[in-house]
mmCIF file of C-alpha atoms in Angstrom:
data_model
loop_
_atom_site.group_PDB
_atom_site.id
_atom_site.type_symbol
_atom_site.label_atom_id
_atom_site.label_comp_id
_atom_site.label_asym_id
_atom_site.label_seq_id
_atom_site.Cartn_x
_atom_site.Cartn_y
_atom_site.Cartn_z
ATOM 1 C CA MET A 1 12.740 18.391 -2.713
ATOM 2 C CA LYS A 2 9.232 17.795 -3.951
ATOM 3 C CA VAL A 3 7.708 16.976 -0.578
ATOM 4 C CA ARG A 4 8.588 20.475 0.614
ATOM 5 C CA GLN A 5 6.849 22.034 -2.389
ATOM 6 C CA ARG A 6 3.668 20.144 -1.487
ATOM 7 C CA TRP A 7 4.031 20.354 2.262
ATOM 8 C CA ASP A 8 0.544 21.779 2.763
ATOM 9 C CA ARG A 9 -0.914 18.429 1.705
ATOM 10 C CA TRP A 10 1.214 16.565 4.259
ATOM 11 C CA ASP A 11 0.273 19.035 6.918
ATOM 12 C CA ALA A 12 -3.429 18.663 6.078
ATOM 13 C CA ILE A 13 -3.405 14.959 6.930
ATOM 14 C CA GLY A 14 -1.383 15.444 10.096
ATOM 15 C CA ALA A 15 1.661 13.573 8.833
ATOM 16 C CA ALA A 16 5.258 14.114 9.885
ATOM 17 C CA ALA A 17 8.292 13.594 7.706
ATOM 18 C CA VAL A 18 11.912 12.798 8.474
ATOM 19 C CA PHE A 19 14.521 12.954 5.743
ATOM 20 C CA VAL A 20 17.640 10.978 6.551
ATOM 21 C CA VAL A 21 20.913 11.989 4.920
ATOM 22 C CA PHE A 22 24.518 10.891 5.374
ATOM 23 C CA ASP A 23 26.412 13.804 3.837
ATOM 24 C CA GLU A 24 28.255 16.490 5.744
ATOM 25 C CA PRO A 25 25.816 19.164 6.927
ATOM 26 C CA GLU A 26 27.598 21.962 5.032
ATOM 27 C CA LEU A 27 27.273 20.135 1.708
ATOM 28 C CA LEU A 28 23.591 19.583 2.387
ATOM 29 C CA ARG A 29 22.985 23.257 3.028
ATOM 30 C CA ARG A 30 24.581 24.124 -0.318
ATOM 31 C CA THR A 31 22.848 21.519 -2.431
ATOM 32 C CA MET A 32 19.543 20.386 -1.016
ATOM 33 C CA PHE A 33 17.293 23.212 0.007
ATOM 34 C CA ASP A 34 17.416 25.784 -2.788
ATOM 35 C CA GLY A 35 18.563 28.482 -0.405
ATOM 36 C CA VAL A 36 15.878 27.804 2.217
ATOM 37 C CA GLU A 37 17.249 28.037 5.751
ATOM 38 C CA VAL A 38 17.193 24.777 7.668
ATOM 39 C CA ALA A 39 15.268 26.470 10.482
ATOM 40 C CA ASP A 40 12.452 27.247 8.023
ATOM 41 C CA LEU A 41 12.007 23.714 6.760
ATOM 42 C CA PRO A 42 8.675 22.189 7.827
ATOM 43 C CA PHE A 43 10.197 18.763 8.481
ATOM 44 C CA GLU A 44 13.240 17.281 10.168
ATOM 45 C CA VAL A 45 16.451 16.420 8.343
ATOM 46 C CA ALA A 46 18.301 13.736 10.291
ATOM 47 C CA VAL A 47 22.016 13.219 9.772
ATOM 48 C CA ASP A 48 23.393 9.685 9.773
ATOM 49 C CA GLN A 49 27.006 10.054 8.686
ATOM 50 C CA GLU A 50 27.906 6.572 9.953
ATOM 51 C CA ARG A 51 24.892 5.172 8.080
ATOM 52 C CA GLY A 52 23.806 2.955 10.963
ATOM 53 C CA ALA A 53 20.162 3.705 10.211
ATOM 54 C CA TYR A 54 20.649 2.951 6.512
ATOM 55 C CA ARG A 55 21.931 -0.483 7.530
ATOM 56 C CA ALA A 56 19.226 -1.040 10.133
ATOM 57 C CA TRP A 57 16.570 -0.293 7.518
ATOM 58 C CA GLY A 58 18.217 -2.709 5.072
ATOM 59 C CA LEU A 59 19.115 -0.194 2.377
ATOM 60 C CA ARG A 60 21.397 -1.483 -0.359
ATOM 61 C CA ARG A 61 24.319 -0.111 -2.266
ATOM 62 C CA ALA A 62 24.080 0.217 -6.031
ATOM 63 C CA ARG A 63 26.407 -1.262 -8.612
ATOM 64 C CA HIS A 64 28.938 1.125 -10.188
ATOM 65 C CA ARG A 65 27.348 0.886 -13.616
ATOM 66 C CA ASP A 66 23.977 1.947 -12.189
ATOM 67 C CA ILE A 67 25.527 5.169 -10.929
ATOM 68 C CA TRP A 68 27.668 6.154 -13.881
ATOM 69 C CA LEU A 69 24.893 5.497 -16.380
ATOM 70 C CA ASP A 70 22.494 7.633 -14.357
ATOM 71 C CA PRO A 71 21.892 11.064 -15.970
ATOM 72 C CA ASN A 72 20.919 12.537 -12.586
ATOM 73 C CA VAL A 73 24.528 12.196 -11.441
ATOM 74 C CA TYR A 74 25.674 14.465 -14.267
ATOM 75 C CA ARG A 75 22.807 16.925 -13.699
ATOM 76 C CA THR A 76 23.838 17.255 -10.058
ATOM 77 C CA TYR A 77 27.495 17.886 -10.928
ATOM 78 C CA TRP A 78 26.458 20.443 -13.558
ATOM 79 C CA ARG A 79 24.260 22.251 -11.027
ATOM 80 C CA LEU A 80 27.131 22.381 -8.514
ATOM 81 C CA LEU A 81 29.592 23.670 -11.113
ATOM 82 C CA ARG A 82 27.170 26.391 -12.208
ATOM 83 C CA ALA A 83 26.786 27.414 -8.568
ATOM 84 C CA GLY A 84 30.544 27.965 -8.405
ATOM 85 C CA ASP A 85 31.429 24.733 -6.681
ATOM 86 C CA ARG A 86 34.443 22.716 -7.737
ATOM 87 C CA LEU A 87 34.642 19.020 -8.427
ATOM 88 C CA ARG A 88 36.847 17.491 -5.808
ATOM 89 C CA PRO A 89 37.748 14.039 -4.634
ATOM 90 C CA GLY A 90 34.941 13.171 -2.339
ATOM 91 C CA GLY A 91 34.993 10.154 -0.134
ATOM 92 C CA ALA A 92 31.211 10.255 -0.215
ATOM 93 C CA ASP A 93 29.617 6.947 -0.995
ATOM 94 C CA LEU A 94 27.967 7.380 -4.371
ATOM 95 C CA LEU A 95 26.698 3.828 -4.275
ATOM 96 C CA GLN A 96 24.576 4.104 -1.148
ATOM 97 C CA LEU A 97 20.912 3.912 -2.075
ATOM 98 C CA GLY A 98 17.991 5.381 -0.211
ATOM 99 C CA GLY A 99 14.382 4.443 0.194
ATOM 100 C CA ASP A 100 10.964 5.718 1.189
ATOM 101 C CA PHE A 101 8.812 4.322 3.964
ATOM 102 C CA VAL A 102 5.532 5.365 5.528
ATOM 103 C CA VAL A 103 5.140 4.386 9.162
ATOM 104 C CA ASP A 104 1.575 4.200 10.449
ATOM 105 C CA PRO A 105 0.463 5.918 13.675
ATOM 106 C CA GLY A 106 1.042 2.694 15.624
ATOM 107 C CA GLY A 107 4.659 2.327 14.506
ATOM 108 C CA SER A 108 4.277 -0.322 11.784
ATOM 109 C CA ILE A 109 5.403 -0.043 8.193
ATOM 110 C CA ALA A 110 2.483 0.931 5.970
ATOM 111 C CA TYR A 111 4.489 1.433 2.780
ATOM 112 C CA ALA A 112 8.005 0.435 1.772
ATOM 113 C CA ARG A 113 9.940 1.347 -1.337
ATOM 114 C CA PRO A 114 13.674 0.738 -0.927
ATOM 115 C CA GLN A 115 15.614 2.070 -3.908
ATOM 116 C CA HIS A 116 17.100 -0.297 -6.450
ATOM 117 C CA ARG A 117 18.559 2.409 -8.666
ATOM 118 C CA ASP A 118 17.369 5.989 -9.001
ATOM 119 C CA ASP A 119 13.759 5.002 -8.546
ATOM 120 C CA ARG A 120 11.691 7.092 -6.170
ATOM 121 C CA PRO A 121 7.928 7.081 -5.777
ATOM 122 C CA ALA A 122 5.807 10.070 -6.719
ATOM 123 C CA VAL A 123 4.858 12.346 -3.844
ATOM 124 C CA GLY A 124 1.192 11.544 -4.526
ATOM 125 C CA GLU A 125 1.848 7.849 -3.954
ATOM 126 C CA LEU A 126 3.475 8.584 -0.593
ATOM 127 C CA LEU A 127 0.632 10.878 0.406
ATOM 128 C CA ALA A 128 -1.940 8.218 -0.471
ATOM 129 C CA ALA A 129 -0.062 5.677 1.653
ATOM 130 C CA ALA A 130 0.089 8.108 4.561
ATOM 131 C CA LYS A 131 -3.659 8.755 4.307
ATOM 132 C CA ARG A 132 -4.466 5.035 4.187
ATOM 133 C CA SER A 133 -2.267 4.384 7.203
ATOM 134 C CA ARG A 134 -4.497 6.529 9.407
ATOM 135 C CA GLY A 135 -7.223 3.875 9.272
ATOM 136 C CA PRO A 136 -10.739 3.871 7.794
ATOM 137 C CA GLY A 137 -12.210 6.341 10.265
ATOM 138 C CA GLU A 138 -9.786 9.144 9.438
ATOM 139 C CA ARG A 139 -9.528 9.247 5.657
ATOM 140 C CA MET B 1 24.790 -10.289 7.736
ATOM 141 C CA THR B 2 22.489 -8.475 5.346
ATOM 142 C CA THR B 3 19.420 -6.822 6.785
ATOM 143 C CA THR B 4 16.405 -6.761 4.539
ATOM 144 C CA PRO B 5 14.260 -3.636 4.361
ATOM 145 C CA PRO B 6 11.112 -3.722 6.462
ATOM 146 C CA ALA B 7 7.943 -4.661 4.606
ATOM 147 C CA PRO B 8 4.369 -3.467 5.165
ATOM 148 C CA GLY B 9 3.063 -4.874 8.422
ATOM 149 C CA ASP B 10 6.499 -5.110 10.050
ATOM 150 C CA THR B 11 7.337 -3.022 13.071
ATOM 151 C CA ALA B 12 9.426 -0.069 11.902
ATOM 152 C CA PRO B 13 13.111 -0.350 12.860
ATOM 153 C CA PRO B 14 14.262 2.224 15.376
ATOM 154 C CA LEU B 15 15.356 5.636 14.188
ATOM 155 C CA ASP B 16 16.978 8.120 16.554
ATOM 156 C CA LEU B 17 19.382 10.612 15.001
ATOM 157 C CA PRO B 18 20.729 14.162 15.335
ATOM 158 C CA THR B 19 19.123 16.763 13.080
ATOM 159 C CA LEU B 20 20.472 19.601 10.972
ATOM 160 C CA ARG B 21 18.758 22.025 13.354
ATOM 161 C CA GLY B 22 20.931 20.743 16.182
ATOM 162 C CA GLY B 23 18.360 18.621 18.031
ATOM 163 C CA ARG B 24 17.411 14.978 17.739
ATOM 164 C CA VAL B 25 14.521 13.184 16.097
ATOM 165 C CA ALA B 26 13.231 9.774 17.170
ATOM 166 C CA LEU B 27 10.539 7.802 15.415
ATOM 167 C CA ARG B 28 9.027 6.715 18.729
ATOM 168 C CA ASP B 29 8.303 10.368 19.553
ATOM 169 C CA LEU B 30 6.187 10.703 16.394
ATOM 170 C CA ARG B 31 3.778 7.871 17.295
ATOM 171 C CA GLY B 32 0.140 8.747 16.722
ATOM 172 C CA ARG B 33 0.602 10.218 13.257
ATOM 173 C CA PRO B 34 1.732 8.865 9.910
ATOM 174 C CA VAL B 35 5.410 9.474 9.298
ATOM 175 C CA LEU B 36 7.249 9.562 6.003
ATOM 176 C CA VAL B 37 10.799 8.296 6.521
ATOM 177 C CA SER B 38 12.822 9.078 3.444
ATOM 178 C CA PHE B 39 16.459 8.002 3.184
ATOM 179 C CA LEU B 40 18.313 10.058 0.608
ATOM 180 C CA ARG B 41 21.364 9.334 -1.487
ATOM 181 C CA HIS B 42 24.535 11.403 -1.612
ATOM 182 C CA ALA B 43 23.545 15.019 -2.238
ATOM 183 C CA GLY B 44 26.388 16.159 -4.429
#
């Protein structure tokens, strides 16, 4: 998670971050944080297993071909297998897409990038949006 | 009905969810600072 690796820059501008996930918490602990304990993460990880927030924020589902032609899917499975995990029938929704938003200090959207495939903005782009959202007097 | 994602200038939709730490996080409680809200895909 690249934001965590550059957390000092988020902290320096006084920004908060909330990562929203819909997987089972135990799967997240195994796959997401590179062994870092949840209690030591500098941001919140919110769990939305029913995906009500995904719907409220208008996030789409991908087409099957977008998923199965995506090399990141195979990298993730390879990483899990190397870690001793087993492939198993999931039930997880592989088609659910995510998105990145920056909310300004007043509660309005300052930046929006809903995913269309496996596209995610660079951390620097998100940081720049967060800085701009503070207004001209605080950059 | 399909909801469209919020665009710059729109009021952010509500967000109030349980966290992995066992608490809750609500966007309204983070007012006064910029907040990155990042929705992730399936992790594995």
